[in-house]
Coordinates of N, CA, C and O in Angstrom, one line a residue:
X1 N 0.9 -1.2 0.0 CA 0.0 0.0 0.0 C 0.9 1.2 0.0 O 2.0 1.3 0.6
X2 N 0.3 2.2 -0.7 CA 1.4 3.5 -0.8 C 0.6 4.7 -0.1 O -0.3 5.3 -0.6
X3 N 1.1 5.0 1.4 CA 0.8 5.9 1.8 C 1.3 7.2 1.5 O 1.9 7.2 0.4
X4 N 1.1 8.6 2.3 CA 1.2 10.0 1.7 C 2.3 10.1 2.7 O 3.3 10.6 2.2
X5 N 2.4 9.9 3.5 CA 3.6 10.3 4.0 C 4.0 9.4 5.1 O 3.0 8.7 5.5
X6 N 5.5 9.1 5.9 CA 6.3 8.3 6.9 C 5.2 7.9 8.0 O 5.1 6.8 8.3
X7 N 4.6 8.7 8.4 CA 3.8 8.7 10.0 C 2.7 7.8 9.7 O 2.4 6.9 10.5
X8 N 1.9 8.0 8.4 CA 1.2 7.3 8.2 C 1.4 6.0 7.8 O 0.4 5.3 7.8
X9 N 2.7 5.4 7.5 CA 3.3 4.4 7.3 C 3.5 3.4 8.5 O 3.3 2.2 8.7
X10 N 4.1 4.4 9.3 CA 4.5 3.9 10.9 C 3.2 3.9 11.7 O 3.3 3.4 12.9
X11 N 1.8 4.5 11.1 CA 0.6 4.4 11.9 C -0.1 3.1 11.2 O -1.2 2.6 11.4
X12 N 0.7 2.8 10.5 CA -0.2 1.5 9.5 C 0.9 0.4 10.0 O 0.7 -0.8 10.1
X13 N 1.8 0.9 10.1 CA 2.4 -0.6 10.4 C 2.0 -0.7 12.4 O 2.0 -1.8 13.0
X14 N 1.9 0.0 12.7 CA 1.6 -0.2 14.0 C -0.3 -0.7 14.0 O -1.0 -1.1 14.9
X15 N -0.5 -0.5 13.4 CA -2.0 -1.1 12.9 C -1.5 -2.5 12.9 O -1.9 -2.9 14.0
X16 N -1.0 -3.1 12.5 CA -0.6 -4.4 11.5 C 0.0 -5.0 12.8 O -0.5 -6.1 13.0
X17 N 0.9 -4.5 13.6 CA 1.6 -5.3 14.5 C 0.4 -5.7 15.7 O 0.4 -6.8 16.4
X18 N -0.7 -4.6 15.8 CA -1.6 -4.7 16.9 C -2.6 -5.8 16.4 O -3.1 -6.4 17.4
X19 N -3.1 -6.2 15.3 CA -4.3 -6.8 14.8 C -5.2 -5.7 14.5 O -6.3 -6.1 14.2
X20 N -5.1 -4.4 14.5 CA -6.0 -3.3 14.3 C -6.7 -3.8 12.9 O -6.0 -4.5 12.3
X21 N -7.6 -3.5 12.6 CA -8.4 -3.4 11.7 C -8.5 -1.8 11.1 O -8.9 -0.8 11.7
X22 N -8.1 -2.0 10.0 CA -8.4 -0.3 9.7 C -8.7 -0.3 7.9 O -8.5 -1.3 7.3
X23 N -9.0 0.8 7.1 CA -9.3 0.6 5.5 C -8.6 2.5 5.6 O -8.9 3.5 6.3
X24 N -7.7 2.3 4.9 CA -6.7 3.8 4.3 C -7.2 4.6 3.1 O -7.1 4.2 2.0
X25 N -7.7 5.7 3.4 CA -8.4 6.6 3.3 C -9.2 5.9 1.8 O -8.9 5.9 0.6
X26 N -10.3 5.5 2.6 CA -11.5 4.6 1.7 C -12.7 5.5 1.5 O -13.5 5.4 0.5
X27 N -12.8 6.5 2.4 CA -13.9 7.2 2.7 C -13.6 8.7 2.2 O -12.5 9.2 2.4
X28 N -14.8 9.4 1.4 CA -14.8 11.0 0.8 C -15.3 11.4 1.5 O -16.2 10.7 2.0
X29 N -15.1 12.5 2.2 CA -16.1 13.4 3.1 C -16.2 14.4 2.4 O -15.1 14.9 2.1
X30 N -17.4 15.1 2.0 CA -17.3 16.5 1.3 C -17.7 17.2 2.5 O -18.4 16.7 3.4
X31 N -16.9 19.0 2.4 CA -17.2 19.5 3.2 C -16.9 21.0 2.6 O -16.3 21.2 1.6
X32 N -17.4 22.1 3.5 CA -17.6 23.5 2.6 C -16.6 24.3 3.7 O -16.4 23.9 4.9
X33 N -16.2 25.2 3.4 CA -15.1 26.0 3.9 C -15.7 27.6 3.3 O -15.7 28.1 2.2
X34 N -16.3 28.0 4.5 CA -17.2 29.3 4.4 C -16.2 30.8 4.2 O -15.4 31.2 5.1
X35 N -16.4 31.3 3.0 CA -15.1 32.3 2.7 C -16.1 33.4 2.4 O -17.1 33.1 1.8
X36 N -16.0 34.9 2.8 CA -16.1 36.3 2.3 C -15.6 36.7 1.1 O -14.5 36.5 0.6
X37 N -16.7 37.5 0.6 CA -15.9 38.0 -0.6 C -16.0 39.6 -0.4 O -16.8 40.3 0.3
X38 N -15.3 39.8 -1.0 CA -15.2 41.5 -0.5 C -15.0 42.1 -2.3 O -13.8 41.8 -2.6
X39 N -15.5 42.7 -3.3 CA -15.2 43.3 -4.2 C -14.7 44.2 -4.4 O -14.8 45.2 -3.7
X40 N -13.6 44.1 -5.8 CA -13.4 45.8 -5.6 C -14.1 46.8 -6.0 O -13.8 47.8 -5.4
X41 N -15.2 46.9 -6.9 CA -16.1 48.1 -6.7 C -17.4 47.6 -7.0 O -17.7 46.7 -7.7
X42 N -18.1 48.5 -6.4 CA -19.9 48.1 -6.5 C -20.1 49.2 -6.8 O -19.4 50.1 -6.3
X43 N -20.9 49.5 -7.7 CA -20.9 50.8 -8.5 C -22.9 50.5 -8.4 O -23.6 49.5 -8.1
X44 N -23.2 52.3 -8.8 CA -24.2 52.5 -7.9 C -25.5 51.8 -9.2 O -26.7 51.6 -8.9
X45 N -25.1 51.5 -10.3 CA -26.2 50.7 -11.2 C -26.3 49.4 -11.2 O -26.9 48.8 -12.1
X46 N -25.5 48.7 -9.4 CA -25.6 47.3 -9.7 C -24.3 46.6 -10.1 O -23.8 45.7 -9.5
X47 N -23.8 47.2 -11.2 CA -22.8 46.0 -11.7 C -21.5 45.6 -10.4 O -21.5 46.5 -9.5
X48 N -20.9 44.9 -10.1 CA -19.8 44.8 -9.6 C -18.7 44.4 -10.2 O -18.9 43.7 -11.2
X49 N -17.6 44.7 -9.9 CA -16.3 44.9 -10.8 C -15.0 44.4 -9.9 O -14.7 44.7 -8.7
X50 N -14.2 43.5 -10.9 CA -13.3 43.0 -10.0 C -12.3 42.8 -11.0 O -12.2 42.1 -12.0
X51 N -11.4 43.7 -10.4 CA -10.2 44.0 -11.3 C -8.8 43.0 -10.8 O -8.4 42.8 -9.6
X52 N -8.3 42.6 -11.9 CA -6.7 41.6 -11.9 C -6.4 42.0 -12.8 O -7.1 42.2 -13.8
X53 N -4.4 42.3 -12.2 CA -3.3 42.5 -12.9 C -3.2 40.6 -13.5 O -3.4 40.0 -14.6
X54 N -2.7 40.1 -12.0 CA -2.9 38.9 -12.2 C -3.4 38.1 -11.5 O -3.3 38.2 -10.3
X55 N -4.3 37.0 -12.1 CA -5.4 36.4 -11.7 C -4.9 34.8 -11.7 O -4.7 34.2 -12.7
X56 N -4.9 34.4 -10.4 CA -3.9 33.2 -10.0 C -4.9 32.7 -9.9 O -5.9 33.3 -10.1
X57 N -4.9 31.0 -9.4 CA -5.5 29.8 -9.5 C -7.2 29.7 -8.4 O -8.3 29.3 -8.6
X58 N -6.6 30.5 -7.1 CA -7.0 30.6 -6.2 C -7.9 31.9 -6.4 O -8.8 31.7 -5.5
X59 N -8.2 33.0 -6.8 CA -8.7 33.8 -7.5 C -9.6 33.5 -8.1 O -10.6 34.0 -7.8
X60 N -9.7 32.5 -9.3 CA -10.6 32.0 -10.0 C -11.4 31.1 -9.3 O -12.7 31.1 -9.5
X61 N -10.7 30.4 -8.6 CA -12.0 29.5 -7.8 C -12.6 30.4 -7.2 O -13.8 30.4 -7.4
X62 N -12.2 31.3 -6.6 CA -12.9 32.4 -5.9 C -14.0 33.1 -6.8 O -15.1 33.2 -6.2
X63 N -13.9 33.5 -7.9 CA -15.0 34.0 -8.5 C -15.9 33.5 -9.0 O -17.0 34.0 -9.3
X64 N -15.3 31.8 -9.3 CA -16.2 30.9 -9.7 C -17.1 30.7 -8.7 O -18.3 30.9 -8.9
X65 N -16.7 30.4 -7.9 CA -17.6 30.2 -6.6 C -18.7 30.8 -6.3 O -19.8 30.3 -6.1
X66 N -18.4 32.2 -6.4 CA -19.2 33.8 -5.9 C -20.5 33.8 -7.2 O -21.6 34.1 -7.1
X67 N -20.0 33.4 -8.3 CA -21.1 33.4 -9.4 C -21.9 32.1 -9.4 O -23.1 32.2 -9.3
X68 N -21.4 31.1 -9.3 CA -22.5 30.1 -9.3 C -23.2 30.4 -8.0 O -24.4 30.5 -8.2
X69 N -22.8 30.5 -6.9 CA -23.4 30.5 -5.5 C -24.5 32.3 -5.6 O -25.2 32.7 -4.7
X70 N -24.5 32.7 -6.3 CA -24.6 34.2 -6.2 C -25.1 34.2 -8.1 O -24.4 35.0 -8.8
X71 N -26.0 33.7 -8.8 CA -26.1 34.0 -10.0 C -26.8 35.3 -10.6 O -26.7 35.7 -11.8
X72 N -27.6 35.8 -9.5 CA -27.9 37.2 -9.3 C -26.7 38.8 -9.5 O -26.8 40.0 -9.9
X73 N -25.9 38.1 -9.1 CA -24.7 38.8 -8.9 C -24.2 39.5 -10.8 O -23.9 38.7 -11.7
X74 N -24.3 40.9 -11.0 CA -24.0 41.1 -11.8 C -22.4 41.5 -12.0 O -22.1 42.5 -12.6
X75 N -21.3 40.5 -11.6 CA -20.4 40.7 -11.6 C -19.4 40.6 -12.9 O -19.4 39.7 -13.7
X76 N -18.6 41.8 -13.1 CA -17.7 41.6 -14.3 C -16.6 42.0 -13.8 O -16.4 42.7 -12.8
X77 N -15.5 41.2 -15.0 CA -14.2 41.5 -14.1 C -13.4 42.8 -15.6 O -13.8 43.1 -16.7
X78 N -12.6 43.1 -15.1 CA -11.7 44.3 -15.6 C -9.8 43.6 -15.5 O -9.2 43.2 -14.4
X79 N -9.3 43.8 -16.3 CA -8.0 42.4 -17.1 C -7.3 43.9 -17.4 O -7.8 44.9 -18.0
X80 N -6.0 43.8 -16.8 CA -5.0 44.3 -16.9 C -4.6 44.2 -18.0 O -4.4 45.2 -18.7
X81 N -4.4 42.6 -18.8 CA -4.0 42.2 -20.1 C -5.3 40.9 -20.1 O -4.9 39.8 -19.7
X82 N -6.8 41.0 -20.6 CA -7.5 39.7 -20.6 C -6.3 38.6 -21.9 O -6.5 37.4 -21.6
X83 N -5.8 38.8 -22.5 CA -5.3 37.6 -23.0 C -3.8 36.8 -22.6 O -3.1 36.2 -23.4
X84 N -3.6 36.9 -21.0 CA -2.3 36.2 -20.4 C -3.4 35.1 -20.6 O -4.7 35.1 -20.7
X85 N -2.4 34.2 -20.5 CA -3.3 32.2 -19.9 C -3.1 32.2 -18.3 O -2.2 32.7 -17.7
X86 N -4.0 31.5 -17.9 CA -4.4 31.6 -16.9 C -2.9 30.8 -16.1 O -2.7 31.0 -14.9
X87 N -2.0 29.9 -16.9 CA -1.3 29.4 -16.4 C -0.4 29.2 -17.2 O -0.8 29.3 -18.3
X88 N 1.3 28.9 -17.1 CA 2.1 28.4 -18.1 C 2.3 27.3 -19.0 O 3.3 27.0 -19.6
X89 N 1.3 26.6 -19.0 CA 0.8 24.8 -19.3 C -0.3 25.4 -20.3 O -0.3 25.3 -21.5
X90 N -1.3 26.2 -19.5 CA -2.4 26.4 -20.5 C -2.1 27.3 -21.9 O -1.1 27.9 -22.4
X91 N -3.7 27.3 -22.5 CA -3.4 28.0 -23.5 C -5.1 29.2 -22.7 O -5.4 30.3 -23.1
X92 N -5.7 28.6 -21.7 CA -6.7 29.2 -21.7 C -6.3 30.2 -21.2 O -5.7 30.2 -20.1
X93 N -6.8 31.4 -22.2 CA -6.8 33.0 -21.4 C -7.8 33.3 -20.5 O -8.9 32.7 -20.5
X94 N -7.3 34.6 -19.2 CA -8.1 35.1 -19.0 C -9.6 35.2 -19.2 O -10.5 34.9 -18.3
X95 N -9.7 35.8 -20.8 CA -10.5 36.0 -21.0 C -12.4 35.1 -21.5 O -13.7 35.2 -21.5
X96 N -10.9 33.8 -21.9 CA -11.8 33.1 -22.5 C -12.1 31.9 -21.1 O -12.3 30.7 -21.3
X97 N -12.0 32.6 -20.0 CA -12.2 31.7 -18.6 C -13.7 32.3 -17.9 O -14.4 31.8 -17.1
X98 N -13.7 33.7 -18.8 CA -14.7 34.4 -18.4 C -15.8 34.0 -19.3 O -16.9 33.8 -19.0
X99 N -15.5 34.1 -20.5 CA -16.5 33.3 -21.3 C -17.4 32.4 -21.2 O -18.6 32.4 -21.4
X100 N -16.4 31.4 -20.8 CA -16.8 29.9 -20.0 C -17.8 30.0 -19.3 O -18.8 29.3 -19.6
X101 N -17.8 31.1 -18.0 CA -18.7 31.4 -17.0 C -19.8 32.3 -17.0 O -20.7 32.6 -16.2
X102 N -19.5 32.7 -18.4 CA -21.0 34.0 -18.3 C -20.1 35.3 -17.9 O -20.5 36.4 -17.5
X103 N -18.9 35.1 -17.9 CA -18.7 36.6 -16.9 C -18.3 37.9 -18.0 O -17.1 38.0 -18.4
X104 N -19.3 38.7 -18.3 CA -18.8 40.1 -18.9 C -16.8 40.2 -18.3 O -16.3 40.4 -17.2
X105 N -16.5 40.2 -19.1 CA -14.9 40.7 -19.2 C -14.3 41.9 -20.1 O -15.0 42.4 -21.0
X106 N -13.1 42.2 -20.0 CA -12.8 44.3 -20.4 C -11.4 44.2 -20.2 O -10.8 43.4 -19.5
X107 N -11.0 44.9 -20.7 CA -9.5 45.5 -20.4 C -9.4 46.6 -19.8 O -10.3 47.4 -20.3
X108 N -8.8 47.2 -18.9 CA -8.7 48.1 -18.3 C -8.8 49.3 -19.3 O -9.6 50.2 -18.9
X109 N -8.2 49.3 -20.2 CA -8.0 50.3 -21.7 C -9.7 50.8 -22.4 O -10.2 51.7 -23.1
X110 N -10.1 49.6 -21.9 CA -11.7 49.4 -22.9 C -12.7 49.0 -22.4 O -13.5 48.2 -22.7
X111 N -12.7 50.1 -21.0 CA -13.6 50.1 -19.9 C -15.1 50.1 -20.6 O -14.7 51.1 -21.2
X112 N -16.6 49.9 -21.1 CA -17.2 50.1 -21.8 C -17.9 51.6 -20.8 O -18.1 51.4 -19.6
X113 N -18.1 52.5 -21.1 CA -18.6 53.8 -20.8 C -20.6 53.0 -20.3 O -21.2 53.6 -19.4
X114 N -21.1 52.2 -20.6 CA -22.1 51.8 -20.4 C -22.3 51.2 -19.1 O -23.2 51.3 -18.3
X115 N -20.8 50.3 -18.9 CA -21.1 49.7 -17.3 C -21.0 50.9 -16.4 O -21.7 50.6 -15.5
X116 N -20.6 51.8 -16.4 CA -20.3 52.9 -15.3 C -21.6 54.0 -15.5 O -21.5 55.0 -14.8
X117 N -22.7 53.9 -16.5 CA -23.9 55.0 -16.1 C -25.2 54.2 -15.7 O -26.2 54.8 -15.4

């Protein structure tokens, strides 16, 4: 059996020398980890706006999250550069992450004059 790390090896072999009866991580538990979101602007017609230079891994789950949980939420984000990839492996931009999700996306350069009246 290939455990994750030493201790758990040494907790399984001490299982083994006792007669312990045990099954190594056989069981899923799903569970939710309750997080705030805080925006950077709420502007007074509703939209909300969330701007990245760069938009890391942890970021995106973050906004994914806030939109599916929150579909009401008229949130768009604003891209320093929307065509970096989201990672060095990928090819997926920015922008086309926002696509994916329904999410209105902009470049800082090409704010549309319509979200702000």
């Amino acid at each position: 059996m290939n455990f994750r790390s030493g201790l758990e090896e040494k907790v399984a072999a001490l299982f083994d020398e006792l007669g312990v009866a045990y099954e190594y991580e056989s069981t899923k538990i799903p569970y939710v980890i309750h997080h705030i979101y805080t925006p950077d602007f709420v502007l007074k017609n509703g939209i909300t706006l969330e701007t990245k230079g760069y938009w890391d891994a942890a970021d995106r789950r973050k906004v994914k999250a806030v939109k599916q949980l929150h579909p009401e939420l008229d949130l768009r984000m604003v891209f320093q550069n929307p065509y970096n990839t989201i990672s060095k492996r990928s090819k997926t931009t920015y922008a086309q992450y926002c696509e994916k999700l329904s999410i209105p996306w902009t470049s800082f350069m090409n704010i549309p004059l319509d979200w702000l009246t």
